[in-house]
PDB file of C-alpha atoms in Angstrom:
ATOM      1  CA  UNK A   1      -6.530  39.260  -9.518  1.00  0.00           C
ATOM      2  CA  UNK A   2      -7.750  36.306  -7.682  1.00  0.00           C
ATOM      3  CA  UNK A   3     -10.674  34.588  -9.856  1.00  0.00           C
ATOM      4  CA  UNK A   4     -13.352  32.518  -8.666  1.00  0.00           C
ATOM      5  CA  UNK A   5     -11.838  29.614 -11.022  1.00  0.00           C
ATOM      6  CA  UNK A   6      -8.799  29.958  -8.981  1.00  0.00           C
ATOM      7  CA  UNK A   7     -11.461  28.336  -5.878  1.00  0.00           C
ATOM      8  CA  UNK A   8     -11.398  24.553  -6.920  1.00  0.00           C
ATOM      9  CA  UNK A   9     -10.540  21.686  -4.345  1.00  0.00           C
ATOM     10  CA  UNK A  10      -7.862  19.720  -5.949  1.00  0.00           C
ATOM     11  CA  UNK A  11      -7.935  16.021  -6.351  1.00  0.00           C
ATOM     12  CA  UNK A  12      -4.658  14.262  -6.215  1.00  0.00           C
ATOM     13  CA  UNK A  13      -2.619  16.637  -4.735  1.00  0.00           C
ATOM     14  CA  UNK A  14      -1.238  17.099  -1.307  1.00  0.00           C
ATOM     15  CA  UNK A  15      -1.761  20.172   0.554  1.00  0.00           C
ATOM     16  CA  UNK A  16       1.859  21.270   0.044  1.00  0.00           C
ATOM     17  CA  UNK A  17       1.734  20.692  -3.878  1.00  0.00           C
ATOM     18  CA  UNK A  18      -2.134  21.972  -3.754  1.00  0.00           C
ATOM     19  CA  UNK A  19      -0.558  25.440  -2.598  1.00  0.00           C
ATOM     20  CA  UNK A  20       2.036  25.260  -5.348  1.00  0.00           C
ATOM     21  CA  UNK A  21      -0.761  24.551  -8.128  1.00  0.00           C
ATOM     22  CA  UNK A  22      -3.268  27.282  -6.712  1.00  0.00           C
ATOM     23  CA  UNK A  23      -0.292  29.903  -7.167  1.00  0.00           C
ATOM     24  CA  UNK A  24       0.978  28.372 -10.399  1.00  0.00           C
ATOM     25  CA  UNK A  25      -2.962  28.821 -11.546  1.00  0.00           C
ATOM     26  CA  UNK A  26      -2.989  32.194 -10.458  1.00  0.00           C
ATOM     27  CA  UNK A  27       0.095  33.342 -12.390  1.00  0.00           C
ATOM     28  CA  UNK A  28      -1.028  31.093 -15.397  1.00  0.00           C
ATOM     29  CA  UNK A  29       2.213  29.161 -14.973  1.00  0.00           C
ATOM     30  CA  UNK A  30       2.410  25.624 -16.527  1.00  0.00           C
ATOM     31  CA  UNK A  31       3.851  23.571 -13.754  1.00  0.00           C
ATOM     32  CA  UNK A  32       4.015  20.002 -14.542  1.00  0.00           C
ATOM     33  CA  UNK A  33       7.754  19.637 -14.847  1.00  0.00           C
ATOM     34  CA  UNK A  34       7.893  20.354 -11.002  1.00  0.00           C
ATOM     35  CA  UNK A  35       6.630  16.695 -10.613  1.00  0.00           C
ATOM     36  CA  UNK A  36       9.483  15.245 -12.166  1.00  0.00           C
ATOM     37  CA  UNK A  37      10.604  15.241  -8.312  1.00  0.00           C
ATOM     38  CA  UNK A  38       7.431  12.819  -7.871  1.00  0.00           C
ATOM     39  CA  UNK A  39       9.140   9.707  -8.197  1.00  0.00           C
ATOM     40  CA  UNK A  40      11.022   9.557  -5.297  1.00  0.00           C
ATOM     41  CA  UNK A  41      10.292   7.529  -1.982  1.00  0.00           C
ATOM     42  CA  UNK A  42      11.626   8.524   1.321  1.00  0.00           C
ATOM     43  CA  UNK A  43      10.705   6.546   4.597  1.00  0.00           C
ATOM     44  CA  UNK A  44      12.109   7.969   7.837  1.00  0.00           C
ATOM     45  CA  UNK A  45      11.715   6.141  11.378  1.00  0.00           C
ATOM     46  CA  UNK A  46      11.107   8.800  14.172  1.00  0.00           C
ATOM     47  CA  UNK A  47      12.042   6.654  16.720  1.00  0.00           C
ATOM     48  CA  UNK A  48      14.210   3.768  16.232  1.00  0.00           C
ATOM     49  CA  UNK A  49      12.224   1.994  18.962  1.00  0.00           C
ATOM     50  CA  UNK A  50       9.017   2.043  17.419  1.00  0.00           C
ATOM     51  CA  UNK A  51       9.725   1.875  13.764  1.00  0.00           C
ATOM     52  CA  UNK A  52       6.838   1.497  11.686  1.00  0.00           C
ATOM     53  CA  UNK A  53       4.434   3.001  14.103  1.00  0.00           C
ATOM     54  CA  UNK A  54       6.258   6.256  14.559  1.00  0.00           C
ATOM     55  CA  UNK A  55       7.524   6.632  10.680  1.00  0.00           C
ATOM     56  CA  UNK A  56       6.592   8.490   7.750  1.00  0.00           C
ATOM     57  CA  UNK A  57       7.041   8.067   3.805  1.00  0.00           C
ATOM     58  CA  UNK A  58       7.387  10.536   1.396  1.00  0.00           C
ATOM     59  CA  UNK A  59       7.055  11.075  -2.440  1.00  0.00           C
ATOM     60  CA  UNK A  60       9.545  14.144  -3.317  1.00  0.00           C
ATOM     61  CA  UNK A  61      12.721  15.513  -2.339  1.00  0.00           C
ATOM     62  CA  UNK A  62      11.337  19.129  -1.254  1.00  0.00           C
ATOM     63  CA  UNK A  63      14.282  21.311  -2.304  1.00  0.00           C
ATOM     64  CA  UNK A  64      15.360  19.951  -5.653  1.00  0.00           C
ATOM     65  CA  UNK A  65      11.224  20.509  -6.659  1.00  0.00           C
ATOM     66  CA  UNK A  66      11.905  24.123  -5.763  1.00  0.00           C
ATOM     67  CA  UNK A  67      14.696  24.052  -8.327  1.00  0.00           C
ATOM     68  CA  UNK A  68      12.349  23.041 -11.142  1.00  0.00           C
ATOM     69  CA  UNK A  69       9.840  25.525 -10.284  1.00  0.00           C
ATOM     70  CA  UNK A  70      12.188  28.431 -10.399  1.00  0.00           C
ATOM     71  CA  UNK A  71      14.587  27.288 -13.491  1.00  0.00           C
ATOM     72  CA  UNK A  72      11.873  25.844 -15.681  1.00  0.00           C
ATOM     73  CA  UNK A  73       8.340  26.858 -14.559  1.00  0.00           C
ATOM     74  CA  UNK A  74       9.232  30.659 -13.362  1.00  0.00           C
ATOM     75  CA  UNK A  75       8.125  30.187 -10.110  1.00  0.00           C
ATOM     76  CA  UNK A  76      10.499  31.533  -7.458  1.00  0.00           C
ATOM     77  CA  UNK A  77       9.932  30.987  -3.490  1.00  0.00           C
ATOM     78  CA  UNK A  78      11.482  32.394  -0.871  1.00  0.00           C
ATOM     79  CA  UNK A  79      11.129  30.647   2.529  1.00  0.00           C
ATOM     80  CA  UNK A  80      10.680  32.500   5.849  1.00  0.00           C
ATOM     81  CA  UNK A  81      11.370  30.018   8.653  1.00  0.00           C
ATOM     82  CA  UNK A  82       9.746  30.341  11.918  1.00  0.00           C
ATOM     83  CA  UNK A  83      13.159  31.820  13.640  1.00  0.00           C
ATOM     84  CA  UNK A  84      12.964  34.594  10.754  1.00  0.00           C
ATOM     85  CA  UNK A  85       9.008  35.711  11.566  1.00  0.00           C
ATOM     86  CA  UNK A  86       9.267  38.845  13.651  1.00  0.00           C
ATOM     87  CA  UNK A  87       7.184  41.855  14.035  1.00  0.00           C
ATOM     88  CA  UNK A  88       8.303  43.239  10.319  1.00  0.00           C
ATOM     89  CA  UNK A  89       6.896  40.232   8.672  1.00  0.00           C
ATOM     90  CA  UNK A  90       3.160  41.297   8.877  1.00  0.00           C
ATOM     91  CA  UNK A  91       4.428  44.211   6.554  1.00  0.00           C
ATOM     92  CA  UNK A  92       6.268  42.024   4.528  1.00  0.00           C
ATOM     93  CA  UNK A  93       3.189  39.786   3.767  1.00  0.00           C
ATOM     94  CA  UNK A  94       1.106  43.031   2.906  1.00  0.00           C
ATOM     95  CA  UNK A  95       3.590  44.569   0.624  1.00  0.00           C
ATOM     96  CA  UNK A  96       4.117  41.149  -1.414  1.00  0.00           C
ATOM     97  CA  UNK A  97       0.233  40.886  -1.881  1.00  0.00           C
ATOM     98  CA  UNK A  98       0.475  44.555  -2.879  1.00  0.00           C
ATOM     99  CA  UNK A  99       2.733  43.730  -5.372  1.00  0.00           C
ATOM    100  CA  UNK A 100       0.454  41.213  -6.557  1.00  0.00           C
ATOM    101  CA  UNK A 101       2.461  38.111  -5.136  1.00  0.00           C
ATOM    102  CA  UNK A 102       0.813  35.515  -3.170  1.00  0.00           C
ATOM    103  CA  UNK A 103       1.896  34.383   0.245  1.00  0.00           C
ATOM    104  CA  UNK A 104       2.038  30.579   1.393  1.00  0.00           C
ATOM    105  CA  UNK A 105       1.361  29.626   4.884  1.00  0.00           C
ATOM    106  CA  UNK A 106       2.839  26.024   6.417  1.00  0.00           C
ATOM    107  CA  UNK A 107       0.906  25.845   9.710  1.00  0.00           C
ATOM    108  CA  UNK A 108       0.089  22.792  12.297  1.00  0.00           C
ATOM    109  CA  UNK A 109      -3.384  21.918  11.383  1.00  0.00           C
ATOM    110  CA  UNK A 110      -4.733  22.352  14.769  1.00  0.00           C
ATOM    111  CA  UNK A 111      -4.796  26.095  14.276  1.00  0.00           C
ATOM    112  CA  UNK A 112      -6.481  26.444  11.254  1.00  0.00           C
ATOM    113  CA  UNK A 113     -10.228  27.345  11.622  1.00  0.00           C
ATOM    114  CA  UNK A 114     -11.690  25.685   8.773  1.00  0.00           C
ATOM    115  CA  UNK A 115     -10.136  22.437   9.449  1.00  0.00           C
ATOM    116  CA  UNK A 116     -13.003  19.733   9.759  1.00  0.00           C
ATOM    117  CA  UNK A 117     -10.671  16.580   9.925  1.00  0.00           C
ATOM    118  CA  UNK A 118     -10.321  16.378  13.407  1.00  0.00           C
ATOM    119  CA  UNK A 119      -6.734  15.644  13.305  1.00  0.00           C
ATOM    120  CA  UNK A 120      -5.527  15.802  17.306  1.00  0.00           C
ATOM    121  CA  UNK A 121      -1.813  14.287  16.371  1.00  0.00           C
ATOM    122  CA  UNK A 122       0.856  16.888  14.678  1.00  0.00           C
ATOM    123  CA  UNK A 123       0.291  17.462  11.120  1.00  0.00           C
ATOM    124  CA  UNK A 124       1.581  20.092   8.798  1.00  0.00           C
ATOM    125  CA  UNK A 125      -0.654  21.811   6.122  1.00  0.00           C
ATOM    126  CA  UNK A 126      -0.129  24.685   3.601  1.00  0.00           C
ATOM    127  CA  UNK A 127      -2.358  27.206   2.177  1.00  0.00           C
ATOM    128  CA  UNK A 128      -2.167  30.652   0.448  1.00  0.00           C
ATOM    129  CA  UNK A 129      -2.785  34.475   1.457  1.00  0.00           C
ATOM    130  CA  UNK A 130      -3.996  36.309  -1.580  1.00  0.00           C
ATOM    131  CA  UNK A 131      -5.516  39.816   0.178  1.00  0.00           C
ATOM    132  CA  UNK A 132      -5.966  41.089   3.247  1.00  0.00           C
ATOM    133  CA  UNK A 133      -8.346  43.580   5.145  1.00  0.00           C
ATOM    134  CA  UNK A 134      -7.392  45.501   8.262  1.00  0.00           C
ATOM    135  CA  UNK A 135      -7.139  42.586  10.400  1.00  0.00           C
ATOM    136  CA  UNK A 136      -7.864  39.461   8.694  1.00  0.00           C
ATOM    137  CA  UNK A 137      -5.903  37.740   5.515  1.00  0.00           C
ATOM    138  CA  UNK A 138      -7.705  36.412   2.785  1.00  0.00           C
ATOM    139  CA  UNK A 139      -6.758  32.815   2.451  1.00  0.00           C
ATOM    140  CA  UNK A 140      -7.497  30.240  -0.212  1.00  0.00           C
ATOM    141  CA  UNK A 141      -7.358  26.334   0.738  1.00  0.00           C
ATOM    142  CA  UNK A 142      -7.776  24.355  -2.280  1.00  0.00           C
ATOM    143  CA  UNK A 143      -6.802  20.996  -0.497  1.00  0.00           C
ATOM    144  CA  UNK A 144      -9.390  21.282   2.308  1.00  0.00           C
ATOM    145  CA  UNK A 145     -12.091  23.356   0.839  1.00  0.00           C
ATOM    146  CA  UNK A 146     -11.541  24.956  -2.147  1.00  0.00           C
ATOM    147  CA  UNK A 147     -12.751  27.904  -0.581  1.00  0.00           C
ATOM    148  CA  UNK A 148     -11.997  31.540   0.679  1.00  0.00           C
ATOM    149  CA  UNK A 149     -11.476  32.023   4.268  1.00  0.00           C
ATOM    150  CA  UNK A 150     -10.641  35.076   6.406  1.00  0.00           C
ATOM    151  CA  UNK A 151      -7.833  34.617   9.258  1.00  0.00           C
ATOM    152  CA  UNK A 152      -6.548  36.985  11.726  1.00  0.00           C
ATOM    153  CA  UNK A 153      -3.198  38.189  10.393  1.00  0.00           C
ATOM    154  CA  UNK A 154      -1.645  38.400  13.656  1.00  0.00           C
ATOM    155  CA  UNK A 155      -2.806  34.695  14.563  1.00  0.00           C
ATOM    156  CA  UNK A 156      -1.036  33.608  11.231  1.00  0.00           C
ATOM    157  CA  UNK A 157       2.162  35.004  12.013  1.00  0.00           C
ATOM    158  CA  UNK A 158       1.950  33.541  15.835  1.00  0.00           C
ATOM    159  CA  UNK A 159       1.100  30.001  14.549  1.00  0.00           C
ATOM    160  CA  UNK A 160       3.060  29.903  11.096  1.00  0.00           C
ATOM    161  CA  UNK A 161       6.109  27.405  10.991  1.00  0.00           C
ATOM    162  CA  UNK A 162       6.797  29.262   7.308  1.00  0.00           C
ATOM    163  CA  UNK A 163       5.883  31.626   5.247  1.00  0.00           C
ATOM    164  CA  UNK A 164       6.432  31.239   1.378  1.00  0.00           C
ATOM    165  CA  UNK A 165       6.758  34.246  -0.708  1.00  0.00           C
ATOM    166  CA  UNK A 166       5.852  33.609  -4.403  1.00  0.00           C
ATOM    167  CA  UNK A 167       7.094  35.807  -7.323  1.00  0.00           C
ATOM    168  CA  UNK A 168       6.442  35.098 -10.807  1.00  0.00           C
ATOM    169  CA  UNK A 169       9.467  35.154 -12.731  1.00  0.00           C
ATOM    170  CA  UNK A 170       8.613  33.370 -16.068  1.00  0.00           C
ATOM    171  CA  UNK A 171      10.729  36.064 -17.937  1.00  0.00           C
ATOM    172  CA  UNK A 172      13.750  34.555 -16.428  1.00  0.00           C
ATOM    173  CA  UNK A 173      12.663  30.946 -16.774  1.00  0.00           C
ATOM    174  CA  UNK A 174      15.050  28.193 -18.940  1.00  0.00           C
ATOM    175  CA  UNK A 175      13.364  26.859 -22.179  1.00  0.00           C
ATOM    176  CA  UNK A 176      12.181  23.524 -21.051  1.00  0.00           C
ATOM    177  CA  UNK A 177      12.739  22.292 -24.503  1.00  0.00           C
ATOM    178  CA  UNK A 178      16.497  22.791 -24.691  1.00  0.00           C
ATOM    179  CA  UNK A 179      17.033  21.658 -21.010  1.00  0.00           C
ATOM    180  CA  UNK A 180      19.357  18.801 -20.065  1.00  0.00           C
ATOM    181  CA  UNK A 181      16.541  16.798 -18.667  1.00  0.00           C
ATOM    182  CA  UNK A 182      18.697  13.896 -18.386  1.00  0.00           C
ATOM    183  CA  UNK A 183      21.023  15.438 -16.147  1.00  0.00           C
ATOM    184  CA  UNK A 184      18.548  16.730 -13.912  1.00  0.00           C
ATOM    185  CA  UNK A 185      16.611  12.911 -13.742  1.00  0.00           C
ATOM    186  CA  UNK A 186      20.089  11.585 -12.860  1.00  0.00           C
ATOM    187  CA  UNK A 187      20.454  14.143  -9.950  1.00  0.00           C
ATOM    188  CA  UNK A 188      16.849  13.128  -8.785  1.00  0.00           C
ATOM    189  CA  UNK A 189      16.943   9.204  -9.069  1.00  0.00           C
ATOM    190  CA  UNK A 190      20.450   7.872  -8.933  1.00  0.00           C
ATOM    191  CA  UNK A 191      20.661   7.854  -5.055  1.00  0.00           C
ATOM    192  CA  UNK A 192      21.504   4.659  -3.799  1.00  0.00           C
ATOM    193  CA  UNK A 193      19.252   5.529  -0.606  1.00  0.00           C
ATOM    194  CA  UNK A 194      16.235   4.602  -2.440  1.00  0.00           C
ATOM    195  CA  UNK A 195      17.005   1.089  -2.072  1.00  0.00           C
ATOM    196  CA  UNK A 196      17.740   1.202   1.270  1.00  0.00           C
ATOM    197  CA  UNK A 197      14.758   3.013   2.216  1.00  0.00           C
ATOM    198  CA  UNK A 198      12.488   0.662   0.241  1.00  0.00           C
ATOM    199  CA  UNK A 199      14.193  -2.464   1.869  1.00  0.00           C
ATOM    200  CA  UNK A 200      13.800  -1.045   5.445  1.00  0.00           C
ATOM    201  CA  UNK A 201      10.140   0.090   4.944  1.00  0.00           C
ATOM    202  CA  UNK A 202       9.429  -3.572   3.737  1.00  0.00           C
ATOM    203  CA  UNK A 203      11.282  -5.222   6.815  1.00  0.00           C
ATOM    204  CA  UNK A 204       9.566  -3.005   9.085  1.00  0.00           C
ATOM    205  CA  UNK A 205       6.325  -3.886   7.333  1.00  0.00           C
ATOM    206  CA  UNK A 206       6.986  -7.741   7.677  1.00  0.00           C
ATOM    207  CA  UNK A 207       7.840  -7.436  11.629  1.00  0.00           C
ATOM    208  CA  UNK A 208       4.980  -5.016  12.424  1.00  0.00           C
ATOM    209  CA  UNK A 209       2.237  -5.687  15.304  1.00  0.00           C
ATOM    210  CA  UNK A 210       0.070  -3.154  14.048  1.00  0.00           C
ATOM    211  CA  UNK A 211      -2.876  -2.775  16.531  1.00  0.00           C
ATOM    212  CA  UNK A 212      -6.238  -2.989  15.857  1.00  0.00           C
ATOM    213  CA  UNK A 213      -8.440   0.217  15.127  1.00  0.00           C
ATOM    214  CA  UNK A 214     -11.721   0.812  16.549  1.00  0.00           C
ATOM    215  CA  UNK A 215     -14.127  -0.104  13.598  1.00  0.00           C
ATOM    216  CA  UNK A 216     -15.805   3.392  14.242  1.00  0.00           C
ATOM    217  CA  UNK A 217     -12.504   5.331  14.641  1.00  0.00           C
ATOM    218  CA  UNK A 218     -12.238   7.275  11.342  1.00  0.00           C
ATOM    219  CA  UNK A 219      -9.616   9.864  13.249  1.00  0.00           C
ATOM    220  CA  UNK A 220      -7.191   6.939  14.101  1.00  0.00           C
ATOM    221  CA  UNK A 221      -7.305   6.317  10.290  1.00  0.00           C
ATOM    222  CA  UNK A 222      -6.764   9.956   9.431  1.00  0.00           C
ATOM    223  CA  UNK A 223      -3.860   9.911  11.392  1.00  0.00           C
ATOM    224  CA  UNK A 224      -2.006   7.174  10.358  1.00  0.00           C
ATOM    225  CA  UNK A 225       1.334   8.661   8.938  1.00  0.00           C
ATOM    226  CA  UNK A 226       1.774   5.359   6.698  1.00  0.00           C
ATOM    227  CA  UNK A 227      -1.739   5.646   4.892  1.00  0.00           C
ATOM    228  CA  UNK A 228      -1.273   9.495   4.610  1.00  0.00           C
ATOM    229  CA  UNK A 229       2.399   8.753   2.990  1.00  0.00           C
ATOM    230  CA  UNK A 230       1.149   6.034   0.673  1.00  0.00           C
ATOM    231  CA  UNK A 231      -1.599   8.295  -0.789  1.00  0.00           C
ATOM    232  CA  UNK A 232       0.936  11.078  -1.572  1.00  0.00           C
ATOM    233  CA  UNK A 233       3.186   8.534  -3.450  1.00  0.00           C
ATOM    234  CA  UNK A 234      -0.194   7.378  -5.213  1.00  0.00           C
ATOM    235  CA  UNK A 235      -0.815  11.018  -6.317  1.00  0.00           C
ATOM    236  CA  UNK A 236       3.110  11.932  -6.848  1.00  0.00           C
ATOM    237  CA  UNK A 237       3.159   8.813  -9.373  1.00  0.00           C
ATOM    238  CA  UNK A 238       0.215  10.103 -11.534  1.00  0.00           C
ATOM    239  CA  UNK A 239       1.831  13.610 -11.752  1.00  0.00           C
ATOM    240  CA  UNK A 240       5.134  11.731 -12.723  1.00  0.00           C
ATOM    241  CA  UNK A 241       3.806  10.402 -15.579  1.00  0.00           C
ATOM    242  CA  UNK A 242       2.314  13.843 -16.698  1.00  0.00           C
ATOM    243  CA  UNK A 243       5.809  15.145 -16.410  1.00  0.00           C
ATOM    244  CA  UNK A 244       7.035  12.220 -18.600  1.00  0.00           C
ATOM    245  CA  UNK A 245       4.032  13.104 -21.054  1.00  0.00           C
ATOM    246  CA  UNK A 246       5.277  16.750 -21.110  1.00  0.00           C
ATOM    247  CA  UNK A 247       8.849  15.789 -21.818  1.00  0.00           C
ATOM    248  CA  UNK A 248       7.551  13.980 -24.971  1.00  0.00           C
ATOM    249  CA  UNK A 249       5.810  16.831 -26.407  1.00  0.00           C
ATOM    250  CA  UNK A 250       9.276  18.462 -26.196  1.00  0.00           C
ATOM    251  CA  UNK A 251      10.745  15.862 -28.373  1.00  0.00           C
ATOM    252  CA  UNK A 252      12.510  13.973 -25.550  1.00  0.00           C
ATOM    253  CA  UNK A 253      12.781  10.362 -26.017  1.00  0.00           C
ATOM    254  CA  UNK A 254      11.138   8.740 -22.728  1.00  0.00           C
ATOM    255  CA  UNK A 255      11.815   4.880 -23.013  1.00  0.00           C
ATOM    256  CA  UNK A 256       9.232   4.143 -20.464  1.00  0.00           C
ATOM    257  CA  UNK A 257       6.824   1.768 -22.005  1.00  0.00           C
ATOM    258  CA  UNK A 258       3.270   4.020 -21.789  1.00  0.00           C
ATOM    259  CA  UNK A 259       0.970   3.371 -18.700  1.00  0.00           C
ATOM    260  CA  UNK A 260       4.070   1.773 -16.569  1.00  0.00           C
ATOM    261  CA  UNK A 261       4.143   4.459 -13.896  1.00  0.00           C
ATOM    262  CA  UNK A 262       0.351   4.728 -14.057  1.00  0.00           C
ATOM    263  CA  UNK A 263       0.547   0.712 -13.061  1.00  0.00           C
ATOM    264  CA  UNK A 264       2.655   1.269 -10.311  1.00  0.00           C
ATOM    265  CA  UNK A 265       0.696   4.021  -8.675  1.00  0.00           C
ATOM    266  CA  UNK A 266      -2.142   1.428  -8.912  1.00  0.00           C
ATOM    267  CA  UNK A 267      -0.351  -1.113  -7.289  1.00  0.00           C
ATOM    268  CA  UNK A 268       0.831   1.510  -4.439  1.00  0.00           C
ATOM    269  CA  UNK A 269      -3.045   2.139  -4.053  1.00  0.00           C
ATOM    270  CA  UNK A 270      -3.926  -1.469  -3.761  1.00  0.00           C
ATOM    271  CA  UNK A 271      -1.273  -1.725  -0.559  1.00  0.00           C
ATOM    272  CA  UNK A 272      -2.938   1.357   0.633  1.00  0.00           C
ATOM    273  CA  UNK A 273      -6.278  -0.469   0.525  1.00  0.00           C
ATOM    274  CA  UNK A 274      -4.678  -3.598   1.875  1.00  0.00           C
ATOM    275  CA  UNK A 275      -2.684  -1.704   4.740  1.00  0.00           C
ATOM    276  CA  UNK A 276      -6.346  -0.209   5.860  1.00  0.00           C
ATOM    277  CA  UNK A 277      -7.763  -3.357   6.239  1.00  0.00           C
ATOM    278  CA  UNK A 278      -4.932  -4.573   8.487  1.00  0.00           C
ATOM    279  CA  UNK A 279      -5.925  -2.170  10.910  1.00  0.00           C
ATOM    280  CA  UNK A 280      -9.336  -3.538  11.147  1.00  0.00           C
ATOM    281  CA  UNK A 281      -8.825  -7.334  11.137  1.00  0.00           C
ATOM    282  CA  UNK A 282      -7.559  -9.562  14.086  1.00  0.00           C
ATOM    283  CA  UNK A 283      -6.315 -12.337  11.687  1.00  0.00           C
ATOM    284  CA  UNK A 284      -3.527  -9.996   9.649  1.00  0.00           C
ATOM    285  CA  UNK A 285      -1.482 -12.633   8.331  1.00  0.00           C
ATOM    286  CA  UNK A 286      -2.703 -13.361   4.675  1.00  0.00           C
ATOM    287  CA  UNK A 287      -3.350  -9.555   4.262  1.00  0.00           C
ATOM    288  CA  UNK A 288       0.369  -8.739   5.481  1.00  0.00           C
ATOM    289  CA  UNK A 289       1.756 -11.362   2.665  1.00  0.00           C
ATOM    290  CA  UNK A 290      -0.324  -9.747   0.280  1.00  0.00           C
ATOM    291  CA  UNK A 291       1.217  -6.317   0.976  1.00  0.00           C
ATOM    292  CA  UNK A 292       4.470  -7.579   1.123  1.00  0.00           C
ATOM    293  CA  UNK A 293       4.420  -9.630  -2.555  1.00  0.00           C
ATOM    294  CA  UNK A 294       3.191  -6.277  -3.928  1.00  0.00           C
ATOM    295  CA  UNK A 295       6.267  -4.346  -2.109  1.00  0.00           C
ATOM    296  CA  UNK A 296       8.583  -6.305  -4.033  1.00  0.00           C
ATOM    297  CA  UNK A 297       6.802  -6.247  -7.144  1.00  0.00           C
ATOM    298  CA  UNK A 298       6.939  -2.313  -6.921  1.00  0.00           C
ATOM    299  CA  UNK A 299      10.509  -2.020  -5.637  1.00  0.00           C
ATOM    300  CA  UNK A 300      11.754  -4.172  -8.908  1.00  0.00           C
ATOM    301  CA  UNK A 301       9.508  -2.034 -11.236  1.00  0.00           C
ATOM    302  CA  UNK A 302      10.862   1.030  -9.345  1.00  0.00           C
ATOM    303  CA  UNK A 303      14.010   0.571  -9.547  1.00  0.00           C
ATOM    304  CA  UNK A 304      13.679  -0.504 -13.164  1.00  0.00           C
ATOM    305  CA  UNK A 305      12.604   2.808 -14.332  1.00  0.00           C
ATOM    306  CA  UNK A 306      15.140   4.723 -12.042  1.00  0.00           C
ATOM    307  CA  UNK A 307      17.615   2.903 -14.214  1.00  0.00           C
ATOM    308  CA  UNK A 308      16.047   4.230 -16.996  1.00  0.00           C
ATOM    309  CA  UNK A 309      16.022   7.594 -15.702  1.00  0.00           C
ATOM    310  CA  UNK A 310      19.567   7.877 -15.077  1.00  0.00           C
ATOM    311  CA  UNK A 311      20.464   6.900 -18.520  1.00  0.00           C
ATOM    312  CA  UNK A 312      21.920   9.779 -20.162  1.00  0.00           C
ATOM    313  CA  UNK A 313      20.426   8.666 -23.441  1.00  0.00           C
ATOM    314  CA  UNK A 314      17.406  10.560 -22.731  1.00  0.00           C
ATOM    315  CA  UNK A 315      19.682  13.721 -23.487  1.00  0.00           C
ATOM    316  CA  UNK A 316      18.720  12.580 -27.187  1.00  0.00           C
ATOM    317  CA  UNK A 317      15.874  14.550 -28.770  1.00  0.00           C
ATOM    318  CA  UNK A 318      13.262  12.744 -31.101  1.00  0.00           C
ATOM    319  CA  UNK A 319      14.022  14.993 -33.573  1.00  0.00           C
ATOM    320  CA  UNK A 320      17.743  14.727 -33.623  1.00  0.00           C
ATOM    321  CA  UNK A 321      17.413  10.819 -33.897  1.00  0.00           C
ATOM    322  CA  UNK A 322      15.379  10.959 -36.664  1.00  0.00           C
ATOM    323  CA  UNK A 323      17.415  13.248 -38.619  1.00  0.00           C
ATOM    324  CA  UNK A 324      20.690  11.140 -38.169  1.00  0.00           C
TER     325      UNK A 324
END
């Protein structure tokens, strides 16, 4: 049953993770370990000729995070991509909700009637369905509004990119206190592409010729993929620290100095602020140099933490060490 307390606007979560957290709250599941996957960094150019102007950055690996949700948090997800959305899917949505299992929706923002961000460019968004009437789905969007909305089910099926069918499988979850987290972290953070993508991002920033935004144009700012991506990185680092704190609760040695990840998130936040300034000033040189200096510091600090995370000594428990 959806409670009034389930309707709340999430801070420091992107729309995808807000959907996950909303479903987890509904099932009363602790999904902090899901954010072990939130110390990643991905930078992709959509068009090599335009580099930064058509690039995006991200903070998670996606499918690996879903594995953490299933195996250690008890939340299973079956994803139906657009090619699988047929005339039978509406009945599947209703059957799932009837059985107490909410459904997540991935859709372009332009098709969402309660979107007031005025984003004219492509931007994927996520929300949840918790019920239905004869023609409408009862939707919850704790990212945009923290409220309940009614949306025609036919329109959802027509415009959805993917549907996420959630199930509470907490009875099958692995005990987190017995999990080999050193192996999980090694898998997440031993990828050498991090350094390649970070260096490419720094190089593209150094060579960018950003146009200057209209001072009154908040839409341009909201549409900027780099600002959006850095915001997600800031939030991801904060939640990653909470995951490390949870490991400590389970008795794992986490040899990372307290607050170091939060310090990194704050530095990313400074970079975001400076990057926004870059969009509004004509003389960009001094600000650009500050951005580059901070990025080099972050690259060094995050590389150090990633090296620690891929050290198998993390598999040792505090209680084991004390008994040796």
